[in-house]
């Protein structure tokens, strides 16, 4: 019909984000342990030598990441690992959430940031402290344990985003950060990576801003150009730095 005009529904605008903030887990969001896998081995009474056997093979390039994780899963399953044993092991370690973790994450989300965990740790350890991590983090790139109805370990879903992309079988923590930025349409230069170990340096180097969140290893951390070093055990100090309050 001449002169007629088709009326179209207005397109909903895509949500705009201030940036992406990704955190390491062990030693960053959790304090009192260096590696959450060590809690799993502790739960079944294994020695340190047995616990790090396949890690050494992975670091040497003899096996890939998935082989390492699968081997450790099978060993832990065969030794009778249960969710209850993990929770009992955590209770005697003194491991805890980093001070003000929850209000810090809420502050970031309230200010328009995507929040994420990128870690080679284990989700069962995070969930011991935060049963509903999806409430705080938009993305969880982490190793996931699978349990049956009696809380017996039956499978594992290995993360692709641990270590660095120079190692076999992983895209690296930096790959995880890039993937999240792509998903939420956030430029990489508006990303932040927060970690506490050399394992985090590759991700820090590709991030727009980088925070080394530890009072240990500071001289090594200074090799990351532009790094912000935060020594206080208080995640609010990190959140305030990110949103520009300090």
Coordinates of C-alpha atoms in Angstrom, one line a residue:
X1 CA 0.0 0.0 0.0
X2 CA 1.5 3.3 -1.1
X3 CA 2.7 5.6 1.6
X4 CA 2.3 2.9 4.3
X5 CA 5.1 2.4 6.8
X6 CA 5.9 -0.9 8.6
X7 CA 6.3 -0.3 12.3
X8 CA 9.0 -2.4 13.9
X9 CA 9.5 -3.1 17.6
X10 CA 12.5 -1.1 18.9
X11 CA 15.6 -3.2 19.3
X12 CA 16.6 -3.8 22.9
X13 CA 19.9 -2.2 23.6
X14 CA 22.7 -4.6 24.5
X15 CA 23.9 -4.1 28.1
X16 CA 27.1 -2.1 28.3
X17 CA 29.8 -3.1 30.8
X18 CA 32.5 -1.1 32.4
X19 CA 34.9 -3.9 32.1
X20 CA 35.8 -7.5 33.0
X21 CA 37.4 -8.4 36.3
X22 CA 38.8 -11.9 36.5
X23 CA 40.3 -13.5 39.6
X24 CA 42.5 -16.4 40.4
X25 CA 41.1 -18.6 43.1
X26 CA 43.7 -20.2 45.3
X27 CA 45.6 -17.6 47.3
X28 CA 43.5 -14.8 45.8
X29 CA 39.8 -15.3 46.6
X30 CA 40.8 -18.0 49.1
X31 CA 43.6 -17.6 51.7
X32 CA 45.4 -20.2 53.7
X33 CA 46.2 -22.6 50.8
X34 CA 48.3 -22.3 47.7
X35 CA 46.5 -25.0 45.7
X36 CA 43.0 -26.3 46.3
X37 CA 44.0 -29.7 44.7
X38 CA 46.2 -30.2 47.8
X39 CA 43.1 -30.3 49.9
X40 CA 41.7 -33.2 47.8
X41 CA 44.9 -35.2 48.3
X42 CA 44.9 -34.4 52.0
X43 CA 41.3 -35.6 52.2
X44 CA 42.3 -39.1 51.1
X45 CA 45.6 -39.2 53.0
X46 CA 48.0 -39.0 50.1
X47 CA 51.7 -37.9 50.3
X48 CA 53.0 -34.8 48.6
X49 CA 55.1 -37.0 46.3
X50 CA 52.1 -38.8 44.9
X51 CA 50.1 -35.5 44.6
X52 CA 52.7 -33.8 42.4
X53 CA 53.8 -36.8 40.3
X54 CA 51.7 -35.9 37.3
X55 CA 52.2 -32.2 37.8
X56 CA 55.9 -32.7 37.2
X57 CA 55.2 -34.7 34.1
X58 CA 52.9 -31.9 32.8
X59 CA 55.4 -29.2 33.5
X60 CA 58.1 -31.2 31.7
X61 CA 55.8 -31.5 28.6
X62 CA 55.5 -35.3 28.9
X63 CA 51.7 -35.2 29.2
X64 CA 49.0 -32.7 28.4
X65 CA 46.7 -30.9 30.9
X66 CA 43.7 -33.2 30.3
X67 CA 45.9 -36.3 30.9
X68 CA 47.2 -34.8 34.2
X69 CA 43.7 -33.9 35.4
X70 CA 42.2 -37.3 34.4
X71 CA 45.0 -39.2 36.1
X72 CA 44.6 -37.3 39.4
X73 CA 40.8 -37.7 39.2
X74 CA 41.0 -41.5 38.8
X75 CA 43.5 -41.7 41.7
X76 CA 41.3 -39.6 44.0
X77 CA 38.1 -41.5 42.9
X78 CA 39.8 -44.9 43.5
X79 CA 40.9 -43.7 47.0
X80 CA 37.3 -43.0 47.9
X81 CA 37.2 -39.2 47.7
X82 CA 33.8 -37.8 48.7
X83 CA 32.5 -34.3 49.1
X84 CA 32.2 -34.8 52.8
X85 CA 35.9 -35.7 53.0
X86 CA 36.8 -32.5 51.1
X87 CA 34.7 -30.4 53.5
X88 CA 36.4 -32.1 56.5
X89 CA 39.8 -31.4 55.1
X90 CA 39.1 -27.8 54.5
X91 CA 37.9 -27.3 58.1
X92 CA 41.2 -28.3 59.5
X93 CA 43.4 -26.2 57.2
X94 CA 42.5 -22.7 58.3
X95 CA 41.6 -21.9 54.7
X96 CA 39.1 -19.0 54.4
X97 CA 37.6 -16.5 52.1
X98 CA 39.7 -13.4 51.5
X99 CA 38.6 -10.6 53.7
X100 CA 35.6 -8.7 52.3
X101 CA 35.4 -10.9 49.3
X102 CA 31.6 -10.8 49.0
X103 CA 31.2 -7.0 49.4
X104 CA 34.1 -6.4 47.0
X105 CA 32.5 -8.5 44.3
X106 CA 29.1 -6.9 44.9
X107 CA 30.8 -3.5 44.6
X108 CA 32.3 -4.4 41.2
X109 CA 29.0 -5.8 39.9
X110 CA 27.1 -2.8 41.1
X111 CA 29.5 -0.6 39.2
X112 CA 28.9 -2.4 35.9
X113 CA 31.8 -5.0 35.8
X114 CA 31.6 -8.5 34.6
X115 CA 33.2 -10.7 37.3
X116 CA 34.8 -14.1 36.7
X117 CA 37.0 -16.8 38.2
X118 CA 39.8 -18.2 36.0
X119 CA 41.6 -20.9 37.9
X120 CA 43.1 -24.3 37.8
X121 CA 41.5 -24.9 41.2
X122 CA 38.5 -27.0 42.0
X123 CA 34.9 -25.9 42.2
X124 CA 34.1 -28.0 45.3
X125 CA 36.5 -25.9 47.3
X126 CA 35.0 -22.7 46.2
X127 CA 31.5 -24.0 46.9
X128 CA 32.5 -25.0 50.4
X129 CA 32.7 -21.2 51.1
X130 CA 30.2 -20.0 48.5
X131 CA 27.5 -22.6 47.7
X132 CA 26.0 -20.2 45.1
X133 CA 29.1 -18.8 43.2
X134 CA 27.0 -17.9 40.2
X135 CA 25.4 -15.2 42.4
X136 CA 28.8 -13.5 42.6
X137 CA 30.6 -14.5 39.3
X138 CA 29.2 -14.2 35.8
X139 CA 31.7 -16.8 34.6
X140 CA 33.5 -19.7 36.3
X141 CA 36.4 -21.1 34.4
X142 CA 37.6 -23.8 36.8
X143 CA 37.9 -27.6 37.2
X144 CA 34.5 -29.1 38.0
X145 CA 34.0 -32.3 40.0
X146 CA 30.9 -34.4 39.4
X147 CA 29.2 -36.3 42.2
X148 CA 26.6 -39.0 42.5
X149 CA 23.6 -38.8 44.9
X150 CA 25.7 -40.1 47.8
X151 CA 28.4 -37.4 47.1
X152 CA 30.9 -39.9 45.7
X153 CA 33.2 -38.6 43.0
X154 CA 32.3 -40.0 39.6
X155 CA 33.8 -37.6 37.0
X156 CA 35.6 -34.4 36.4
X157 CA 35.3 -31.7 33.7
X158 CA 38.7 -30.1 33.2
X159 CA 39.1 -26.5 32.5
X160 CA 40.7 -25.3 29.3
X161 CA 41.9 -22.1 31.0
X162 CA 44.8 -22.9 33.3
X163 CA 48.5 -22.2 33.2
X164 CA 49.6 -20.5 29.9
X165 CA 49.1 -21.4 26.3
X166 CA 52.7 -22.6 26.0
X167 CA 51.7 -25.8 28.0
X168 CA 50.1 -28.8 26.3
X169 CA 46.3 -29.0 26.3
X170 CA 45.3 -25.6 27.5
X171 CA 44.4 -22.2 26.1
X172 CA 45.7 -20.6 29.3
X173 CA 44.3 -18.1 31.8
X174 CA 45.0 -15.4 29.2
X175 CA 42.8 -17.3 26.7
X176 CA 40.0 -17.4 29.3
X177 CA 40.2 -13.7 29.8
X178 CA 40.1 -13.1 26.1
X179 CA 37.1 -15.4 25.7
X180 CA 35.1 -13.6 28.4
X181 CA 35.9 -10.2 26.9
X182 CA 34.6 -11.5 23.5
X183 CA 31.5 -12.9 25.1
X184 CA 30.5 -9.6 26.8
X185 CA 31.9 -7.4 24.0
X186 CA 34.4 -5.7 26.3
X187 CA 37.7 -4.5 24.8
X188 CA 40.6 -6.4 26.3
X189 CA 42.1 -3.1 27.4
X190 CA 39.1 -2.7 29.8
X191 CA 39.9 -6.0 31.5
X192 CA 41.5 -6.6 34.9
X193 CA 43.2 -9.8 36.1
X194 CA 43.8 -10.3 39.8
X195 CA 46.2 -13.0 40.9
X196 CA 48.9 -14.0 43.4
X197 CA 51.3 -16.3 41.6
X198 CA 53.6 -16.5 38.6
X199 CA 51.0 -18.8 37.1
X200 CA 48.9 -15.7 36.7
X201 CA 51.5 -13.5 35.0
X202 CA 50.6 -14.3 31.4
X203 CA 47.0 -13.3 32.0
X204 CA 48.1 -10.2 33.8
X205 CA 50.3 -9.2 30.8
X206 CA 47.4 -9.3 28.3
X207 CA 44.9 -7.6 30.7
X208 CA 44.3 -3.8 30.5
X209 CA 45.1 -3.6 34.2
X210 CA 46.8 -6.1 36.4
X211 CA 46.7 -6.6 40.2
X212 CA 49.1 -8.7 42.1
X213 CA 47.2 -9.5 45.3
X214 CA 49.8 -10.8 47.8
X215 CA 52.4 -9.7 50.3
X216 CA 54.8 -12.5 49.0
X217 CA 56.9 -12.6 45.8
X218 CA 56.6 -8.9 45.2
X219 CA 60.0 -8.6 43.5
X220 CA 59.0 -11.2 40.9
X221 CA 55.6 -9.6 40.4
X222 CA 57.4 -6.3 39.5
X223 CA 58.5 -8.0 36.3
X224 CA 54.9 -7.5 35.0
X225 CA 54.9 -4.1 33.5
X226 CA 52.3 -1.8 35.0
X227 CA 51.3 -4.2 37.8
X228 CA 49.5 -2.8 40.8
X229 CA 50.7 -4.6 44.0
X230 CA 48.2 -4.8 46.8
X231 CA 49.6 -6.4 49.9
X232 CA 46.6 -6.0 52.3
X233 CA 44.4 -9.1 52.8
X234 CA 41.3 -7.1 51.9
X235 CA 39.6 -7.5 48.5
X236 CA 37.7 -4.2 49.0
X237 CA 41.0 -2.4 48.5
X238 CA 41.3 -4.1 45.1
X239 CA 37.7 -3.3 44.1
X240 CA 38.1 0.3 45.1
X241 CA 41.3 0.6 43.0
X242 CA 39.5 -0.9 40.0
X243 CA 36.5 1.5 40.2
X244 CA 38.7 4.4 40.9
X245 CA 38.1 5.0 44.6
X246 CA 41.7 4.8 45.6

